[in-house]
Amino acid sequence: MGNPLNDTMAGTSSVIAVGTEPIIRAERIEKYYAQPSQNRIQVISATDLLIVPGEILALLGPSGSGKSTMLRMLSGLSKPSAGQVYWHGRPIAESAINVSIVFQSFALFPWLTVLENVEAPLKARGMAADERRERSLRMLDTVGLDGFEAAYPKELSGGMRQRVGFARALVVEPEVLFMDEPFSALDVLTAENLRSELLELWSKKTMPTKAVFLVTHNIEEAVLLADRIIVLGRNPGHIRTDFRVQLSHPRDRKSEPFTQLVDYIYKVLTRPEVAPLAAPDQTTGRTPRDQRQMHYQMLPHARPGGVAGLLELLIDKGGKDDIYRLADDLAFEIDDLLPIVDAAQLLGFLTVYEGDVAITATGTEFANSEILRQKELFRQAALKNILLLRQIRRALETKNDHTVPEEFFLDMLDEQFSSDESLRQVETAVSWGRYAELFDFDAARRRFILPEETEIVAPVEGAE
Ligand code: ADP
Ligand code: MG
């Protein structure tokens, strides 16, 4: 990634080392289906999504929410009705892509033997007979099908058939492996075995695959396997939440962090009317700092003044209220209130639980303080909780001239958001940073600046 500060910011590699280039980047993709009689129906609303190397990404969602539709667009099988999918930065339709897909229904050729089924994609790619035979045999061995080369699919159990499905997908050494509910048609034990075997292949790097995209409606399966989980809501399909799973492997289904995460996702899935809640803390199994992907929170587009107003109102109501009643009392549309609630939650000033918002101790102190103290509390909360603000502040402190171009942060944000959204993110960061007196922004030069007189604020080492 080209950034203008490499030379001047040596020694701040944790700020600069952003996640690697995405393999697949979807920008504002949508899908409509034409209806024979009436209007088209929208199945996916404008969605941004990244598939990055080193990650198992699970896409969860209720049936009909558009998971398979997303998979088809991301894997190049179907074209979005609007927006664009990029493969290593180029439109996917114009790229030579290297992906495979494992389907729930196995989708084997019944008239071909196990070996011939696995060889089929290599044959399609024009590989010489000897080489493809050798590679296929090796792959069959890897997935535990040694000795079944000459069998036909109908002679195999479901679990064995799906092993063939995996072998056929992996034999081409795909850069991204897509799977659409690959374990759903199997009995519980077989599914569990195959999951652990897949995880073993992945973690031992037996397969050269760089990223896995798993569609599932099974919450535990997602928490068991994924490094990152995206939950889709329906009508039309949209991302409700997107978070990292930081539990170390092997994951214990009975452990507290595991069950908490399952509960959380269950709530997100079953209470579509409630704002996405923050994922619970997963204290165990953190990856070392330099291996962690930077992952920006999406800053809600709310003003600090709005956050202050909401907290003061909550204090009047005894510190807790139902989010809908609150919107009603304020004569706010719920959609207008949610960004403010999200912002306050992100800053640690309130918590949201099953539709109730409750003010925290810091939130209470904030609401009861005069303006200067409020700014100080906001500043501390922002540095502790918000990666982008922490990065801007730290970059400004590190640079000799205490200024950094906006473009530098846009570059990093663009890795994760659409370019419009990146601009909005910077805009919000500017409004929050100014309020907290963390930095200023020179709109004419498009540069962040550290006002001369500001003292260095202490708590920069915050939680991620
Ligand atoms: P999921 O995989 O999450 O169950 P799908 O992506 O299969 O969901 O489908 C999402 C929605 O799109 C469903 O309501 C489905 O009926 C609709 N849909 C899928 N394919 C088509 C199609 N070819 N024509 C019309 N509607 C479709
Ligand atoms: Mg599906």
Short mmCIF file of C-alpha atoms and ligand atoms in Angstrom, two decimals:
data_model
loop_
_atom_site.label_atom_id
_atom_site.label_comp_id
_atom_site.label_asym_id
_atom_site.label_seq_id
_atom_site.Cartn_x
_atom_site.Cartn_y
_atom_site.Cartn_z
CA MET A 1 0.00 0.00 0.00
CA GLY A 2 1.48 3.32 -0.96
CA ASN A 3 1.53 5.71 1.92
CA PRO A 4 3.32 9.00 2.02
CA LEU A 5 4.69 8.62 5.51
CA ASN A 6 6.87 5.54 5.44
CA ASP A 7 10.07 7.51 5.70
CA THR A 8 9.06 9.99 8.30
CA MET A 9 7.24 7.65 10.61
CA ALA A 10 9.76 4.92 11.25
CA GLY A 11 9.26 3.50 14.70
CA THR A 12 5.49 3.63 14.60
CA SER A 13 5.05 0.42 12.69
CA SER A 14 2.05 -0.60 14.76
CA VAL A 15 0.27 2.42 13.36
CA ILE A 16 1.38 1.82 9.81
CA ALA A 17 1.11 -1.96 9.59
CA VAL A 18 -2.45 -2.13 8.39
CA GLY A 19 -4.05 -5.39 7.29
CA THR A 20 -2.73 -6.83 4.06
CA GLU A 21 -4.31 -6.19 0.68
CA PRO A 22 -7.71 -7.85 0.37
CA ILE A 23 -8.02 -10.66 -2.15
CA ILE A 24 -11.64 -9.87 -2.87
CA ARG A 25 -13.28 -6.53 -2.27
CA ALA A 26 -16.97 -5.95 -2.80
CA GLU A 27 -18.03 -2.36 -3.10
CA ARG A 28 -21.69 -1.40 -2.69
CA ILE A 29 -22.87 -4.64 -4.29
CA GLU A 30 -26.60 -5.18 -4.68
CA LYS A 31 -28.74 -7.91 -6.17
CA TYR A 32 -32.20 -7.66 -7.65
CA TYR A 33 -34.28 -10.36 -9.22
CA ALA A 34 -36.81 -9.54 -11.89
CA GLN A 35 -40.36 -10.57 -11.14
CA PRO A 36 -42.40 -11.91 -14.06
CA SER A 37 -45.43 -9.72 -13.34
CA GLN A 38 -44.51 -6.84 -11.13
CA ASN A 39 -41.48 -5.00 -9.81
CA ARG A 40 -38.04 -6.43 -9.27
CA ILE A 41 -37.28 -7.62 -5.76
CA GLN A 42 -34.13 -6.58 -3.99
CA VAL A 43 -32.33 -9.48 -2.33
CA ILE A 44 -29.13 -7.70 -1.24
CA SER A 45 -28.90 -4.01 -0.43
CA ALA A 46 -25.69 -2.06 -1.08
CA THR A 47 -22.97 -3.95 0.79
CA ASP A 48 -19.23 -3.57 1.26
CA LEU A 49 -17.21 -6.65 2.14
CA LEU A 50 -13.56 -7.70 2.17
CA ILE A 51 -12.02 -11.14 1.96
CA VAL A 52 -8.46 -10.85 3.24
CA PRO A 53 -5.66 -13.45 3.37
CA GLY A 54 -5.20 -15.52 6.48
CA GLU A 55 -8.82 -15.48 7.47
CA ILE A 56 -11.72 -17.87 7.74
CA LEU A 57 -14.72 -15.63 7.28
CA ALA A 58 -18.13 -17.02 8.19
CA LEU A 59 -21.32 -15.52 6.82
CA LEU A 60 -24.28 -16.28 9.07
CA GLY A 61 -27.88 -15.42 8.55
CA PRO A 62 -31.41 -16.79 8.56
CA SER A 63 -32.62 -18.79 5.61
CA GLY A 64 -33.46 -16.52 2.69
CA SER A 65 -31.31 -13.64 3.91
CA GLY A 66 -29.15 -13.83 0.80
CA LYS A 67 -26.09 -15.78 1.97
CA SER A 68 -25.84 -17.93 -1.15
CA THR A 69 -26.50 -14.88 -3.30
CA MET A 70 -23.58 -13.10 -1.62
CA LEU A 71 -21.34 -16.12 -2.11
CA ARG A 72 -22.21 -16.30 -5.78
CA MET A 73 -21.41 -12.63 -6.32
CA LEU A 74 -18.16 -12.75 -4.33
CA SER A 75 -16.94 -15.86 -6.12
CA GLY A 76 -17.67 -14.43 -9.55
CA LEU A 77 -20.47 -16.92 -10.29
CA SER A 78 -23.05 -14.18 -10.63
CA LYS A 79 -22.82 -10.51 -11.43
CA PRO A 80 -24.09 -7.93 -8.93
CA SER A 81 -27.04 -5.83 -10.17
CA ALA A 82 -25.13 -2.77 -8.93
CA GLY A 83 -21.70 -2.17 -7.43
CA GLN A 84 -18.53 -4.02 -8.20
CA VAL A 85 -16.51 -6.99 -6.97
CA TYR A 86 -12.73 -6.66 -7.28
CA TRP A 87 -10.18 -9.47 -7.40
CA HIS A 88 -6.81 -8.15 -6.26
CA GLY A 89 -7.98 -4.66 -7.12
CA ARG A 90 -9.32 -5.44 -10.61
CA PRO A 91 -12.95 -6.04 -11.58
CA ILE A 92 -13.57 -9.72 -11.00
CA ALA A 93 -15.18 -10.25 -14.41
CA GLU A 94 -11.93 -9.21 -16.10
CA SER A 95 -9.63 -11.20 -13.82
CA ALA A 96 -8.24 -14.69 -13.91
CA ILE A 97 -9.55 -15.79 -10.55
CA ASN A 98 -8.58 -18.86 -8.61
CA VAL A 99 -11.44 -20.00 -6.35
CA SER A 100 -13.39 -23.18 -5.68
CA ILE A 101 -16.77 -23.78 -4.17
CA VAL A 102 -17.96 -26.62 -1.97
CA PHE A 103 -21.74 -27.05 -2.05
CA GLN A 104 -24.10 -28.53 0.49
CA SER A 105 -25.41 -30.93 -2.14
CA PHE A 106 -21.87 -32.17 -2.98
CA ALA A 107 -22.65 -31.69 -6.68
CA LEU A 108 -20.56 -34.64 -7.81
CA PHE A 109 -20.80 -36.19 -11.27
CA PRO A 110 -22.55 -39.53 -10.60
CA TRP A 111 -21.16 -41.11 -13.75
CA LEU A 112 -17.54 -40.43 -12.78
CA THR A 113 -15.45 -42.31 -10.22
CA VAL A 114 -14.11 -40.58 -7.12
CA LEU A 115 -10.75 -40.05 -8.79
CA GLU A 116 -12.32 -38.79 -12.02
CA ASN A 117 -14.49 -36.36 -10.05
CA VAL A 118 -11.42 -34.89 -8.35
CA GLU A 119 -9.51 -34.76 -11.62
CA ALA A 120 -12.35 -33.00 -13.46
CA PRO A 121 -11.44 -29.39 -12.59
CA LEU A 122 -7.76 -30.02 -13.41
CA LYS A 123 -8.79 -31.51 -16.73
CA ALA A 124 -10.92 -28.44 -17.35
CA ARG A 125 -7.84 -26.31 -16.73
CA GLY A 126 -5.92 -28.30 -19.30
CA MET A 127 -3.49 -30.08 -16.99
CA ALA A 128 -1.63 -33.07 -18.44
CA ALA A 129 -3.05 -36.49 -17.51
CA ASP A 130 -0.08 -37.71 -15.45
CA GLU A 131 0.19 -34.61 -13.37
CA ARG A 132 -3.51 -34.35 -12.65
CA ARG A 133 -3.70 -38.00 -11.67
CA GLU A 134 -0.81 -37.61 -9.29
CA ARG A 135 -2.16 -34.46 -7.72
CA SER A 136 -5.65 -35.91 -7.35
CA LEU A 137 -4.36 -39.06 -5.69
CA ARG A 138 -2.36 -36.99 -3.25
CA MET A 139 -5.42 -34.87 -2.45
CA LEU A 140 -7.61 -37.95 -1.95
CA ASP A 141 -5.04 -39.21 0.47
CA THR A 142 -5.06 -35.90 2.35
CA VAL A 143 -8.84 -35.96 2.86
CA GLY A 144 -8.83 -39.61 3.96
CA LEU A 145 -10.17 -41.22 0.79
CA ASP A 146 -7.17 -43.41 0.08
CA GLY A 147 -8.51 -46.65 -1.41
CA PHE A 148 -11.77 -45.16 -2.71
CA GLU A 149 -10.39 -43.89 -6.03
CA ALA A 150 -12.40 -46.29 -8.17
CA ALA A 151 -15.69 -46.03 -6.26
CA TYR A 152 -18.70 -44.16 -7.63
CA PRO A 153 -20.42 -41.44 -5.59
CA LYS A 154 -23.56 -43.52 -5.03
CA GLU A 155 -21.49 -46.16 -3.26
CA LEU A 156 -20.32 -43.64 -0.66
CA SER A 157 -21.87 -42.27 2.52
CA GLY A 158 -22.72 -38.56 2.73
CA GLY A 159 -19.59 -37.82 4.70
CA MET A 160 -17.42 -39.59 2.15
CA ARG A 161 -19.13 -37.79 -0.69
CA GLN A 162 -18.43 -34.45 0.92
CA ARG A 163 -14.80 -35.49 1.32
CA VAL A 164 -14.76 -35.91 -2.44
CA GLY A 165 -16.31 -32.46 -2.65
CA PHE A 166 -13.48 -31.03 -0.56
CA ALA A 167 -10.81 -32.90 -2.51
CA ARG A 168 -12.23 -31.63 -5.79
CA ALA A 169 -12.29 -28.05 -4.45
CA LEU A 170 -8.80 -28.17 -2.97
CA VAL A 171 -7.03 -29.99 -5.78
CA VAL A 172 -6.88 -26.80 -7.84
CA GLU A 173 -5.14 -25.08 -4.92
CA PRO A 174 -7.65 -22.24 -4.82
CA GLU A 175 -6.60 -18.92 -3.36
CA VAL A 176 -10.06 -18.58 -1.84
CA LEU A 177 -12.15 -21.58 -0.85
CA PHE A 178 -15.89 -20.86 -0.81
CA MET A 179 -18.24 -23.18 1.02
CA ASP A 180 -22.02 -22.97 1.05
CA GLU A 181 -23.39 -24.88 4.06
CA PRO A 182 -20.94 -27.72 3.41
CA PHE A 183 -21.76 -29.64 6.58
CA SER A 184 -25.53 -29.16 6.68
CA ALA A 185 -26.44 -32.35 4.87
CA LEU A 186 -24.27 -34.54 7.10
CA ASP A 187 -25.08 -36.23 10.38
CA VAL A 188 -23.78 -34.53 13.52
CA LEU A 189 -20.72 -36.70 14.09
CA THR A 190 -19.60 -36.75 10.48
CA ALA A 191 -19.99 -33.00 10.28
CA GLU A 192 -17.93 -32.52 13.43
CA ASN A 193 -15.16 -34.76 12.12
CA LEU A 194 -14.99 -32.99 8.81
CA ARG A 195 -14.90 -29.60 10.52
CA SER A 196 -11.92 -30.50 12.64
CA GLU A 197 -10.13 -32.04 9.69
CA LEU A 198 -10.68 -28.94 7.63
CA LEU A 199 -9.41 -26.77 10.45
CA GLU A 200 -6.35 -28.95 10.76
CA LEU A 201 -5.56 -28.70 7.04
CA TRP A 202 -6.01 -24.94 7.29
CA SER A 203 -3.98 -24.33 10.42
CA LYS A 204 -1.14 -26.63 9.41
CA LYS A 205 -1.08 -24.85 6.06
CA THR A 206 -1.41 -28.21 4.32
CA MET A 207 -3.53 -26.41 1.78
CA PRO A 208 -2.16 -23.39 -0.05
CA THR A 209 -5.54 -21.64 0.25
CA LYS A 210 -5.20 -18.09 1.58
CA ALA A 211 -8.77 -17.42 2.68
CA VAL A 212 -11.93 -19.36 3.41
CA PHE A 213 -15.44 -17.99 3.00
CA LEU A 214 -17.97 -20.18 4.80
CA VAL A 215 -21.71 -19.71 4.49
CA THR A 216 -23.64 -21.30 7.31
CA HIS A 217 -26.78 -20.92 9.38
CA ASN A 218 -25.18 -22.82 12.25
CA ILE A 219 -23.98 -20.37 14.92
CA GLU A 220 -21.74 -22.81 16.75
CA GLU A 221 -20.10 -23.86 13.52
CA ALA A 222 -19.25 -20.25 12.77
CA VAL A 223 -17.82 -19.63 16.25
CA LEU A 224 -15.90 -22.90 16.08
CA LEU A 225 -14.20 -22.19 12.77
CA ALA A 226 -14.18 -18.51 11.94
CA ASP A 227 -11.68 -15.74 12.52
CA ARG A 228 -14.33 -13.26 11.57
CA ILE A 229 -18.11 -13.47 11.49
CA ILE A 230 -20.56 -11.42 9.49
CA VAL A 231 -24.26 -11.67 10.28
CA LEU A 232 -26.73 -10.90 7.52
CA GLY A 233 -30.21 -9.57 8.14
CA ARG A 234 -32.91 -10.01 5.52
CA ASN A 235 -35.42 -8.07 3.41
CA PRO A 236 -33.21 -7.07 1.75
CA GLY A 237 -29.97 -8.75 2.85
CA HIS A 238 -27.64 -6.39 4.71
CA ILE A 239 -24.78 -6.70 7.18
CA ARG A 240 -26.02 -6.46 10.76
CA THR A 241 -22.73 -7.06 12.49
CA ASP A 242 -19.16 -7.89 11.57
CA PHE A 243 -16.61 -8.81 14.22
CA ARG A 244 -13.49 -10.83 14.92
CA VAL A 245 -13.47 -14.08 16.87
CA GLN A 246 -10.40 -13.96 19.03
CA LEU A 247 -10.70 -17.33 20.77
CA SER A 248 -7.64 -19.53 20.39
CA HIS A 249 -7.81 -23.00 18.84
CA PRO A 250 -8.85 -25.62 19.71
CA ARG A 251 -12.05 -23.90 20.73
CA ASP A 252 -14.03 -25.34 23.57
CA ARG A 253 -17.78 -25.24 22.93
CA LYS A 254 -18.41 -25.30 26.68
CA SER A 255 -16.11 -22.42 27.60
CA GLU A 256 -17.60 -19.16 28.82
CA PRO A 257 -16.31 -16.92 25.99
CA PHE A 258 -17.58 -19.44 23.44
CA THR A 259 -21.10 -19.65 24.85
CA GLN A 260 -21.25 -15.89 25.31
CA LEU A 261 -20.41 -15.34 21.70
CA VAL A 262 -23.02 -17.90 20.63
CA ASP A 263 -25.62 -16.13 22.81
CA TYR A 264 -24.70 -12.79 21.38
CA ILE A 265 -25.06 -13.97 17.79
CA TYR A 266 -28.29 -15.71 18.66
CA LYS A 267 -29.67 -12.41 19.91
CA VAL A 268 -28.53 -10.54 16.84
CA LEU A 269 -30.19 -13.17 14.65
CA THR A 270 -33.43 -13.42 16.54
CA ARG A 271 -34.01 -9.79 17.42
CA PRO A 272 -33.71 -8.07 14.07
CA GLU A 273 -35.55 -5.03 15.45
CA VAL A 274 -32.79 -4.29 17.94
CA ALA A 275 -29.72 -2.32 16.98
CA PRO A 276 -26.63 -4.51 16.50
CA LEU A 277 -25.06 -4.95 19.90
CA ALA A 278 -21.36 -4.89 20.51
CA ALA A 279 -19.73 -8.33 20.48
CA PRO A 280 -18.69 -9.49 23.95
CA ASP A 281 -15.10 -9.20 25.08
CA GLN A 282 -13.13 -12.31 24.24
CA THR A 283 -10.30 -12.11 26.70
CA THR A 284 -8.54 -15.32 25.82
CA GLY A 285 -6.58 -16.22 22.74
CA ARG A 286 -5.52 -12.82 21.48
CA THR A 287 -3.07 -12.92 18.63
CA PRO A 288 0.20 -11.06 19.07
CA ARG A 289 0.01 -7.41 18.19
CA ASP A 290 1.92 -7.57 14.90
CA GLN A 291 -0.18 -10.44 13.59
CA ARG A 292 -3.47 -8.79 14.37
CA GLN A 293 -5.33 -7.21 11.52
CA MET A 294 -6.18 -3.61 12.04
CA HIS A 295 -9.92 -3.47 12.09
CA TYR A 296 -11.60 -0.13 12.22
CA GLN A 297 -14.87 0.24 13.98
CA MET A 298 -17.46 1.93 11.87
CA LEU A 299 -17.85 5.32 13.49
CA PRO A 300 -21.54 6.17 13.66
CA HIS A 301 -22.23 9.56 12.16
CA ALA A 302 -23.27 11.27 15.35
CA ARG A 303 -22.13 14.52 16.90
CA PRO A 304 -20.55 14.69 20.35
CA GLY A 305 -23.25 17.17 21.34
CA GLY A 306 -25.87 14.56 20.52
CA VAL A 307 -24.10 12.00 22.71
CA ALA A 308 -24.00 14.48 25.60
CA GLY A 309 -27.70 15.26 25.13
CA LEU A 310 -28.67 11.59 25.14
CA LEU A 311 -26.67 10.84 28.28
CA GLU A 312 -28.17 13.78 30.15
CA LEU A 313 -31.63 12.62 29.18
CA LEU A 314 -30.88 9.11 30.38
CA ILE A 315 -29.77 10.46 33.75
CA ASP A 316 -33.16 12.20 34.03
CA LYS A 317 -34.78 8.84 33.41
CA GLY A 318 -32.85 7.12 36.15
CA GLY A 319 -30.00 5.89 33.96
CA LYS A 320 -31.91 3.30 31.96
CA ASP A 321 -34.64 3.20 29.36
CA ASP A 322 -36.11 1.25 26.52
CA ILE A 323 -34.64 2.46 23.26
CA TYR A 324 -38.02 2.78 21.55
CA ARG A 325 -39.60 4.70 24.41
CA LEU A 326 -36.59 6.99 24.35
CA ALA A 327 -37.00 7.64 20.63
CA ASP A 328 -40.69 8.27 21.19
CA ASP A 329 -40.09 10.74 24.01
CA LEU A 330 -37.59 12.60 21.88
CA ALA A 331 -39.89 12.51 18.86
CA PHE A 332 -36.94 10.93 17.05
CA GLU A 333 -37.16 8.29 14.39
CA ILE A 334 -35.39 5.22 15.73
CA ASP A 335 -32.97 5.41 12.78
CA ASP A 336 -31.91 8.89 13.86
CA LEU A 337 -31.42 7.88 17.46
CA LEU A 338 -29.42 4.72 16.76
CA PRO A 339 -26.22 6.43 15.56
CA ILE A 340 -26.15 8.45 18.78
CA VAL A 341 -26.72 5.34 20.86
CA ASP A 342 -24.03 3.50 18.88
CA ALA A 343 -21.57 6.35 19.40
CA ALA A 344 -22.20 6.48 23.14
CA GLN A 345 -21.84 2.70 23.30
CA LEU A 346 -18.60 2.75 21.34
CA LEU A 347 -17.20 5.31 23.75
CA GLY A 348 -18.18 3.17 26.74
CA PHE A 349 -20.76 5.66 28.01
CA LEU A 350 -23.67 3.28 27.80
CA THR A 351 -24.52 -0.36 27.21
CA VAL A 352 -27.31 -1.83 25.12
CA TYR A 353 -28.93 -5.04 26.17
CA GLU A 354 -32.03 -6.48 24.53
CA GLY A 355 -33.32 -3.08 23.54
CA ASP A 356 -32.61 -1.37 26.86
CA VAL A 357 -29.95 1.29 27.07
CA ALA A 358 -28.22 1.78 30.42
CA ILE A 359 -25.71 4.44 31.29
CA THR A 360 -22.28 3.35 32.60
CA ALA A 361 -20.27 4.91 35.42
CA THR A 362 -18.16 6.93 32.97
CA GLY A 363 -21.30 7.94 31.14
CA THR A 364 -22.82 9.15 34.40
CA GLU A 365 -19.73 11.14 35.25
CA PHE A 366 -19.73 12.61 31.77
CA ALA A 367 -23.37 13.66 31.97
CA ASN A 368 -22.89 15.25 35.38
CA SER A 369 -19.72 17.20 34.50
CA GLU A 370 -19.17 20.69 33.19
CA ILE A 371 -17.96 21.17 29.66
CA LEU A 372 -14.18 21.07 30.17
CA ARG A 373 -14.35 17.88 32.18
CA GLN A 374 -16.74 16.44 29.59
CA LYS A 375 -14.19 17.09 26.87
CA GLU A 376 -11.52 15.42 28.95
CA LEU A 377 -13.68 12.34 29.57
CA PHE A 378 -14.57 12.21 25.90
CA ARG A 379 -10.89 12.46 25.00
CA GLN A 380 -9.95 9.58 27.29
CA ALA A 381 -12.82 7.43 26.07
CA ALA A 382 -11.97 8.17 22.44
CA LEU A 383 -8.30 7.26 22.82
CA LYS A 384 -9.12 4.12 24.71
CA ASN A 385 -11.89 2.82 22.46
CA ILE A 386 -11.50 4.21 18.99
CA LEU A 387 -8.65 2.97 16.84
CA LEU A 388 -8.86 5.67 14.19
CA LEU A 389 -8.71 8.55 16.68
CA ARG A 390 -5.85 6.87 18.51
CA GLN A 391 -3.95 6.45 15.24
CA ILE A 392 -4.47 10.04 14.14
CA ARG A 393 -3.33 11.37 17.49
CA ARG A 394 -0.31 9.10 17.62
CA ALA A 395 0.75 9.89 14.06
CA LEU A 396 0.55 13.60 14.83
CA GLU A 397 2.65 13.21 17.94
CA THR A 398 5.24 11.19 16.05
CA LYS A 399 5.67 13.46 13.07
CA ASN A 400 8.19 16.25 13.53
CA ASP A 401 5.96 18.87 11.99
CA HIS A 402 2.85 17.52 13.76
CA THR A 403 0.73 17.36 10.64
CA VAL A 404 -0.50 14.39 8.61
CA PRO A 405 -2.44 14.48 5.33
CA GLU A 406 -6.01 13.23 5.38
CA GLU A 407 -5.11 10.97 2.46
CA PHE A 408 -2.91 8.82 4.63
CA PHE A 409 -5.85 7.73 6.76
CA LEU A 410 -8.17 7.52 3.77
CA ASP A 411 -5.77 4.99 2.26
CA MET A 412 -6.04 2.80 5.31
CA LEU A 413 -9.80 3.23 5.68
CA ASP A 414 -10.29 2.40 2.00
CA GLU A 415 -8.98 -1.08 2.74
CA GLN A 416 -12.09 -1.64 4.76
CA PHE A 417 -14.79 0.79 3.68
CA SER A 418 -16.09 2.12 0.39
CA SER A 419 -14.45 5.41 -0.58
CA ASP A 420 -17.61 7.37 0.27
CA GLU A 421 -17.78 5.75 3.66
CA SER A 422 -14.06 6.39 4.26
CA LEU A 423 -14.67 10.09 3.66
CA ARG A 424 -17.60 10.05 6.06
CA GLN A 425 -15.45 8.23 8.61
CA VAL A 426 -12.79 10.94 8.42
CA GLU A 427 -15.46 13.61 8.68
CA THR A 428 -16.81 12.04 11.84
CA ALA A 429 -13.32 11.56 13.24
CA VAL A 430 -12.65 15.26 12.65
CA SER A 431 -15.80 16.29 14.47
CA TRP A 432 -15.02 14.03 17.43
CA GLY A 433 -11.33 14.90 17.49
CA ARG A 434 -12.05 18.62 17.47
CA TYR A 435 -14.57 18.35 20.24
CA ALA A 436 -12.15 16.31 22.35
CA GLU A 437 -9.34 18.72 21.44
CA LEU A 438 -7.26 15.78 20.29
CA PHE A 439 -6.36 17.41 16.99
CA ASP A 440 -7.57 19.93 14.49
CA PHE A 441 -8.11 19.72 10.76
CA ASP A 442 -6.95 22.21 8.17
CA ALA A 443 -9.66 21.94 5.53
CA ALA A 444 -7.77 24.00 2.97
CA ARG A 445 -4.69 21.76 3.06
CA ARG A 446 -6.64 18.60 3.91
CA ARG A 447 -4.26 17.91 6.78
CA PHE A 448 -4.69 16.92 10.40
CA ILE A 449 -2.76 19.16 12.73
CA LEU A 450 -1.73 19.01 16.33
CA PRO A 451 -2.31 22.41 17.89
CA GLU A 452 1.01 23.69 19.33
CA GLU A 453 -0.27 24.29 22.81
CA THR A 454 -1.83 20.88 23.35
CA GLU A 455 -0.19 18.74 25.91
CA ILE A 456 0.38 15.11 25.12
CA VAL A 457 -2.53 13.17 26.52
CA ALA A 458 -1.46 10.24 28.62
CA PRO A 459 -3.60 7.13 28.00
CA VAL A 460 -2.52 6.28 24.47
CA GLU A 461 -1.90 2.60 25.26
CA GLY A 462 -5.52 1.61 25.15
CA ALA A 463 -7.37 -1.59 24.47
CA GLU A 464 -7.72 -2.41 20.80
P1 ADP B 1 -29.87 -17.96 1.77
O1 ADP B 1 -28.72 -18.62 1.11
O2 ADP B 1 -29.47 -17.01 2.83
O3 ADP B 1 -30.91 -18.90 2.26
P2 ADP B 1 -30.46 -17.01 -0.92
O4 ADP B 1 -29.30 -16.19 -1.29
O5 ADP B 1 -30.54 -18.38 -1.48
O6 ADP B 1 -30.59 -17.02 0.67
O7 ADP B 1 -31.79 -16.25 -1.33
C1 ADP B 1 -32.09 -14.96 -0.88
C2 ADP B 1 -33.43 -14.53 -1.43
O8 ADP B 1 -33.34 -14.39 -2.83
C3 ADP B 1 -34.55 -15.51 -1.16
O9 ADP B 1 -35.70 -14.78 -0.80
C4 ADP B 1 -34.74 -16.19 -2.48
O10 ADP B 1 -36.07 -16.57 -2.63
C5 ADP B 1 -34.35 -15.10 -3.46
N1 ADP B 1 -33.78 -15.67 -4.70
C6 ADP B 1 -32.65 -16.40 -4.78
N2 ADP B 1 -32.40 -16.73 -6.06
C7 ADP B 1 -33.39 -16.20 -6.80
C8 ADP B 1 -33.71 -16.16 -8.20
N3 ADP B 1 -32.95 -16.77 -9.09
N4 ADP B 1 -34.83 -15.52 -8.58
C9 ADP B 1 -35.61 -14.88 -7.67
N5 ADP B 1 -35.36 -14.86 -6.35
C10 ADP B 1 -34.29 -15.51 -5.92
MG MG B 2 -28.32 -20.64 0.78
#
